[in-house]
Every structure is written in C-alpha cells, then in structure tokens.
Amino acid sequence: MTFGAIIMMLFGLGITWGGAAYCISVAMRKQNQ
C-alpha cells in the first residue's frame, strides 16, 4: 500500500467512527430530554 492510500483509509475510518459517535451522542441527548 502507498502512503497516500494509508492516509485515505485512516481518514475514511475517522469519518465513519466520528459519524457513529455523533449519532450515539445525539441519541443519548434525546433520551435525556
């Protein structure tokens, strides 16, 4: 794998995990309210 491919893979994983964490936090807030 090239350096660029590794960076893109990590960037994609970051977006995926960030989106999941955001959805979970929003769901928790709705439950608290």
PDB file of C-alpha atoms in Angstrom:
ATOM      1  CA  MET A   1       0.000   0.000   0.000  1.00  0.00           C
ATOM      2  CA  THR A   2       1.179   3.511  -0.714  1.00  0.00           C
ATOM      3  CA  PHE A   3       1.425   6.226   1.903  1.00  0.00           C
ATOM      4  CA  GLY A   4      -1.484   8.092   0.301  1.00  0.00           C
ATOM      5  CA  ALA A   5      -3.711   5.008   0.395  1.00  0.00           C
ATOM      6  CA  ILE A   6      -2.989   4.546   4.102  1.00  0.00           C
ATOM      7  CA  ILE A   7      -3.842   8.199   4.805  1.00  0.00           C
ATOM      8  CA  MET A   8      -7.101   7.922   2.854  1.00  0.00           C
ATOM      9  CA  MET A   9      -8.028   4.715   4.703  1.00  0.00           C
ATOM     10  CA  LEU A  10      -7.399   6.310   8.104  1.00  0.00           C
ATOM     11  CA  PHE A  11      -9.299   9.434   7.014  1.00  0.00           C
ATOM     12  CA  GLY A  12     -12.275   7.291   5.931  1.00  0.00           C
ATOM     13  CA  LEU A  13     -12.218   5.369   9.222  1.00  0.00           C
ATOM     14  CA  GLY A  14     -12.109   8.655  11.144  1.00  0.00           C
ATOM     15  CA  ILE A  15     -15.195   9.927   9.325  1.00  0.00           C
ATOM     16  CA  THR A  16     -17.034   6.633   9.874  1.00  0.00           C
ATOM     17  CA  TRP A  17     -16.257   6.417  13.610  1.00  0.00           C
ATOM     18  CA  GLY A  18     -16.846  10.161  14.054  1.00  0.00           C
ATOM     19  CA  GLY A  19     -20.264   9.883  12.409  1.00  0.00           C
ATOM     20  CA  ALA A  20     -21.204   6.886  14.565  1.00  0.00           C
ATOM     21  CA  ALA A  21     -20.085   8.674  17.753  1.00  0.00           C
ATOM     22  CA  TYR A  22     -22.091  11.768  16.725  1.00  0.00           C
ATOM     23  CA  CYS A  23     -25.256   9.699  16.125  1.00  0.00           C
ATOM     24  CA  ILE A  24     -24.843   7.979  19.504  1.00  0.00           C
ATOM     25  CA  SER A  25     -24.361  11.300  21.318  1.00  0.00           C
ATOM     26  CA  VAL A  26     -27.465  12.747  19.642  1.00  0.00           C
ATOM     27  CA  ALA A  27     -29.495   9.670  20.614  1.00  0.00           C
ATOM     28  CA  MET A  28     -28.291   9.937  24.221  1.00  0.00           C
ATOM     29  CA  ARG A  29     -29.267  13.613  24.345  1.00  0.00           C
ATOM     30  CA  LYS A  30     -32.766  12.848  23.030  1.00  0.00           C
ATOM     31  CA  GLN A  31     -33.222  10.161  25.698  1.00  0.00           C
ATOM     32  CA  ASN A  32     -32.085  12.538  28.450  1.00  0.00           C
ATOM     33  CA  GLN A  33     -34.629  15.132  27.325  1.00  0.00           C
TER      34      GLN A  33
END
